[in-house]
Short mmCIF file of C-alpha atoms in Angstrom, two decimals:
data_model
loop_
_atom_site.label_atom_id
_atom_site.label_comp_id
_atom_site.label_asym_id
_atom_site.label_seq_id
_atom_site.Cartn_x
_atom_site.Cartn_y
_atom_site.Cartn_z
CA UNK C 63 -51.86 -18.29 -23.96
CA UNK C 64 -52.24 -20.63 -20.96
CA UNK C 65 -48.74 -22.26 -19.14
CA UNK C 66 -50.27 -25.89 -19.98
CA UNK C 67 -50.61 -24.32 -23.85
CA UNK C 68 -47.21 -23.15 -23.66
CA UNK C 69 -45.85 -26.13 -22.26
CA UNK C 70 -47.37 -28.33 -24.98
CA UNK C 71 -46.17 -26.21 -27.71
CA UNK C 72 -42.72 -26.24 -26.65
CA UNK C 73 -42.91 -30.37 -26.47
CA UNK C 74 -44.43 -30.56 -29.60
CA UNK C 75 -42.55 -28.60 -31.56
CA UNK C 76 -38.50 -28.47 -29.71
CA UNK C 77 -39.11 -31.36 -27.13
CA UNK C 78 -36.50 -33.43 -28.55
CA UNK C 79 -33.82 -34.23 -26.18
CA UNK C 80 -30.12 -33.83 -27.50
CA UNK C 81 -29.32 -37.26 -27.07
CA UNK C 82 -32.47 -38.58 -29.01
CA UNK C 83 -30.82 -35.96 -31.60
CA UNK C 84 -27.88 -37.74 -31.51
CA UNK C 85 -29.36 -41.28 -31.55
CA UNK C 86 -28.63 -42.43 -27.89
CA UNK C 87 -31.59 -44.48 -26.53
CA UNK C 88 -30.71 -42.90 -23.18
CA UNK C 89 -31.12 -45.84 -19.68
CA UNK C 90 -29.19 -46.54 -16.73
CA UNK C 91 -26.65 -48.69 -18.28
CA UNK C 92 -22.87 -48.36 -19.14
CA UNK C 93 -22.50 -47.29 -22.81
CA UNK C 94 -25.73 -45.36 -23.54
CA UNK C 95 -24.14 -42.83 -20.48
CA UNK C 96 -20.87 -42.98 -21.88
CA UNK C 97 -21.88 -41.52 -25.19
CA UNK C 98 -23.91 -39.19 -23.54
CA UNK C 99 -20.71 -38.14 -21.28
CA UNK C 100 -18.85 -37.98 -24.77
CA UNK C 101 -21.97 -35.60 -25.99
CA UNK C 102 -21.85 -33.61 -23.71
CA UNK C 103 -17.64 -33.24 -24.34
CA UNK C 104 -18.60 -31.88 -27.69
CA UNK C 105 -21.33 -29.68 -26.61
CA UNK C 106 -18.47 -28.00 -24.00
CA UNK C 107 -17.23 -25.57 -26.56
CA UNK C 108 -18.49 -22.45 -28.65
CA UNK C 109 -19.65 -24.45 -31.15
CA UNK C 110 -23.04 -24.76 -33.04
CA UNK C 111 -25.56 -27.43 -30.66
CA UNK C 112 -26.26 -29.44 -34.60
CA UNK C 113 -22.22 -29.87 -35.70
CA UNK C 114 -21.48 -31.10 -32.02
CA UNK C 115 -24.90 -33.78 -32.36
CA UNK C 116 -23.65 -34.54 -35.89
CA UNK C 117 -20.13 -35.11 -34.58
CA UNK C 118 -21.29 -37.80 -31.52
CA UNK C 119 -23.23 -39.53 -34.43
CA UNK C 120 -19.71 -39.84 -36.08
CA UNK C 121 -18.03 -40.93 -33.45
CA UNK C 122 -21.07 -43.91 -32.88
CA UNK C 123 -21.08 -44.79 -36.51
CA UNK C 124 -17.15 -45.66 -36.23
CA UNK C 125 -17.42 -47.70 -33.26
CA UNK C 126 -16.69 -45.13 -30.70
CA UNK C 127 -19.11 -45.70 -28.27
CA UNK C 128 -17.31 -47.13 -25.11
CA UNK C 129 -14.22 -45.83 -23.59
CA UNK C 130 -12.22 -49.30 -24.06
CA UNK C 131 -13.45 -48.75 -27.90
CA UNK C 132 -12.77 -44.72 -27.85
CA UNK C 133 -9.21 -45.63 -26.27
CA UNK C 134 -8.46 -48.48 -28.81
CA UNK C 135 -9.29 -45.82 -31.92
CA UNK C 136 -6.15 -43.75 -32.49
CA UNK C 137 -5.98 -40.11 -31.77
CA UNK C 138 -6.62 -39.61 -35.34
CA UNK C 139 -9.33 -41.68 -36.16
CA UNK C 140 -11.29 -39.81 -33.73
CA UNK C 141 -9.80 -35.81 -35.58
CA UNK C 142 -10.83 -38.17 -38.87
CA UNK C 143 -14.70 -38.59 -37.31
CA UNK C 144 -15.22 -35.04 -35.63
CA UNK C 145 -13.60 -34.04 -39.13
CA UNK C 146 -16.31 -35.67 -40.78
CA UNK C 147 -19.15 -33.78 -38.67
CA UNK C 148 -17.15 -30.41 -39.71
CA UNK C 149 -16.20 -29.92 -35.94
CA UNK C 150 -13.19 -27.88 -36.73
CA UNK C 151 -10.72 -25.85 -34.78
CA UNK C 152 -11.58 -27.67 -31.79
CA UNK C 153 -11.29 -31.34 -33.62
CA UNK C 154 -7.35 -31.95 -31.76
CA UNK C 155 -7.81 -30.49 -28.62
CA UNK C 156 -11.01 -32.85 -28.31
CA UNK C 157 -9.66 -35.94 -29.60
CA UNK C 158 -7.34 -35.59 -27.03
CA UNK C 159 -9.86 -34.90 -24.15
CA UNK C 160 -11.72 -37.70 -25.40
CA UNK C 161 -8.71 -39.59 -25.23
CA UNK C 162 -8.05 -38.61 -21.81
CA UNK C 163 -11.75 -39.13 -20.56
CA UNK C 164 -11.86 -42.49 -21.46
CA UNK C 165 -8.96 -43.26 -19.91
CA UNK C 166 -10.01 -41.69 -16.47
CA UNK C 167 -13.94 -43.58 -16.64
CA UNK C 168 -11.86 -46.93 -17.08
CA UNK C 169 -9.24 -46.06 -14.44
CA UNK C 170 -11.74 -44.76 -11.95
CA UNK C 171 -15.25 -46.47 -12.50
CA UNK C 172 -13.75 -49.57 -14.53
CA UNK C 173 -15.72 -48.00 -17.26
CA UNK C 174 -19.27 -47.09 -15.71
CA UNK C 175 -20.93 -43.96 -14.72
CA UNK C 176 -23.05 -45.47 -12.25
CA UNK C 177 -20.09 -45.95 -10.21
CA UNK C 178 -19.82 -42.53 -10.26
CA UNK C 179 -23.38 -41.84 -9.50
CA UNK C 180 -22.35 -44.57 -6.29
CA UNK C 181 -19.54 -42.21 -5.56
CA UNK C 182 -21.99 -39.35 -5.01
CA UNK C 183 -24.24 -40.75 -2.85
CA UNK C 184 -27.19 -39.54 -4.35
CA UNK C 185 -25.77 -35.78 -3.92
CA UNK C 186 -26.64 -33.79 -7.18
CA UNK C 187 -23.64 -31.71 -6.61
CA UNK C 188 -21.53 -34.22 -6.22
CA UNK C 189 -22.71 -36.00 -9.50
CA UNK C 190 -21.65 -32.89 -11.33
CA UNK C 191 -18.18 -32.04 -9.04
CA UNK C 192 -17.42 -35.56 -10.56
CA UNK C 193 -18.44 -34.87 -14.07
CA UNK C 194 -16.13 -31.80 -14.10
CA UNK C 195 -13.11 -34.18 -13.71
CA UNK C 196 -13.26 -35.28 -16.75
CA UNK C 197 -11.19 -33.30 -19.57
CA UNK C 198 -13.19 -30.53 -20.75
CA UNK C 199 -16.60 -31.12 -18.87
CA UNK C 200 -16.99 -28.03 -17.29
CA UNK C 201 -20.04 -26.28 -15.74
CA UNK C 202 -21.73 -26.41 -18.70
CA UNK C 203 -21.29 -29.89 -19.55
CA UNK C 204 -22.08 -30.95 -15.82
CA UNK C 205 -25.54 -28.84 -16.45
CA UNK C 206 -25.99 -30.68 -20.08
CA UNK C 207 -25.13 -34.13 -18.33
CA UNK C 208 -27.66 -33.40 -15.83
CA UNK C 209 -30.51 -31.98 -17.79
CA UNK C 210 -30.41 -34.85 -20.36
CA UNK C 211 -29.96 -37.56 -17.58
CA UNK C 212 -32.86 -36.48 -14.84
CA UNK C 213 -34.91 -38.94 -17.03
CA UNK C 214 -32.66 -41.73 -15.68
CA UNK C 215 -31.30 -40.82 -12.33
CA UNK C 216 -33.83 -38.96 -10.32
CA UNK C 217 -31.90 -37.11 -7.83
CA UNK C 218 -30.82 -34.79 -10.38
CA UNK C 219 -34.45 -33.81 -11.13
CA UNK C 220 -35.23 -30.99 -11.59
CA UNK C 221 -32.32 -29.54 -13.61
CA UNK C 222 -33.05 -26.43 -15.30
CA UNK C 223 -29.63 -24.89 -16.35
CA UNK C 224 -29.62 -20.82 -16.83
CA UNK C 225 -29.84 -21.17 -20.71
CA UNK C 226 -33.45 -23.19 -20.13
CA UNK C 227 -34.60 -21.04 -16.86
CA UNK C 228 -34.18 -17.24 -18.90
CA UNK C 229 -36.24 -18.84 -21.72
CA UNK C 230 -38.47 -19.97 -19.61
CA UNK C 231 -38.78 -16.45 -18.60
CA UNK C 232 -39.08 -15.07 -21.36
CA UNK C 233 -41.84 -17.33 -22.48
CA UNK C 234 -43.60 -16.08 -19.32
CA UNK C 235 -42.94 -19.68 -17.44
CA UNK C 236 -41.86 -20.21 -13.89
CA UNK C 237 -38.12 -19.36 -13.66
CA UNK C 238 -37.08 -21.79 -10.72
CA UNK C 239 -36.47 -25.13 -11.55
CA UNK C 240 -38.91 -26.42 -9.23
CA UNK C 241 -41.52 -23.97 -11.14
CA UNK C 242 -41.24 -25.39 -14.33
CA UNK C 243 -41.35 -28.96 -13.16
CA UNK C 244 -44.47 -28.53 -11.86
CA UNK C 245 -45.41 -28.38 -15.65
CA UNK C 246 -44.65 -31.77 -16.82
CA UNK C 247 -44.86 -35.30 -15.49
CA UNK C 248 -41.18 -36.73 -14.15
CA UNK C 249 -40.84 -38.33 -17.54
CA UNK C 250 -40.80 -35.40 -19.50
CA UNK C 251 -38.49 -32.94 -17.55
CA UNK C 252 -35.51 -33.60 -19.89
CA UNK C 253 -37.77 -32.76 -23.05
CA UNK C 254 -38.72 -29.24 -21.25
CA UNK C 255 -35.37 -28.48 -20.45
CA UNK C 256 -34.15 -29.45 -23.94
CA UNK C 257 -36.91 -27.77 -25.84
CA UNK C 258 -36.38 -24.60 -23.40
CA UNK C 259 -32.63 -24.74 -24.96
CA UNK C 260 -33.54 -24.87 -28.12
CA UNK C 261 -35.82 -21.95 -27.87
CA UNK C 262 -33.05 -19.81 -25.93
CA UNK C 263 -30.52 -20.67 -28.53
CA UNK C 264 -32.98 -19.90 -31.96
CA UNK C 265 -33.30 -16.37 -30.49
#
């Protein structure tokens, strides 16, 4: 089977982006990047990819979807949503982080990742340094922020994370992120890397 076959396999059959999954028409303004910040929060810990899409579809549904909104819900309205999604054992600790990350995007960016993207200066690195400031955004998250967002901001094209690159691999693909974006148009990166995911994660 050819690369381009491969390729168009993989978008036709996993190239849905987590964020479509979880019903955020992703663009460069304010809320649609907040719930994807708050996505990628619930994506953070050992838990399965579909309960942590469920529970940011929760969280929407009761209003949650900026941090003035996320910060006027009580602590245990938003245990009562991730509750709902069956996001258990870590439904406290990330009320709280949610909590806590809304509080720090109003403090710090009045509310608006793109004043964090400002912040960077265009510097990938940077982008995610300042994503891991936030409560429970580690590495991972960073790399989930990044690989669902090259769509939008293009200096964080192309993002690959490990997960996506060793299924590439295995799918005998290119296994540098520059390899594999050589694949797709610019516009279809983040379905790659998501569909790459998904593949990784169903084996």
């Amino acid at each position: 089977m050819s690369r381009q076959v491969t390729v168009q396999r993989l978008l036709e059959e996993h190239g849905r982006t987590y964020a479509e999954e979880a019903g955020i028409r992703l663009g460069d303004t304010p809320a649609p990047l907040y719930r994807l910040l708050t996505l990628c929060v619930l994506l953070s810990v050992r838990i399965k990819a579909d309960i942590a899409v469920a529970a940011a579809r929760e969280l929407s549904g009761a209003g949650m979807r900026t941090p003035r909104a996320m910060l006027k819900a009580s602590w245990q309205d938003r245990v009562d949503a991730l509750g709902r999604a069956h996001y258990r054992r870590y439904d406290e600790s990330t009320a709280t982080a949610l909590g806590e990350g809304a509080e720090l995007l109003l403090d710090r960016y009045r509310g608006d990742l793109r004043r964090l993207r400002e912040e960077a200066g265009g510097d990938p690195e940077r982008i995610r340094a300042l994503l891991r400031e936030f409560p429970r955004i580690g590495p991972v998250g960073a790399d989930i922020f990044s690989r669902e967002a090259q769509g939008i901001w293009p200096e964080l094209r192309p993002a690959f994370d490990a997960r996506a690159r060793d299924a590439a691999a295995g799918l005998g693909l290119p296994k540098t992120p520059d390899g594999l974006a050589r694949l797709v148009d610019d516009d279809d990166l983040p379905r790659l890397a998501a569909a790459l995911v998904r593949v990784g994660l169903g084996k």
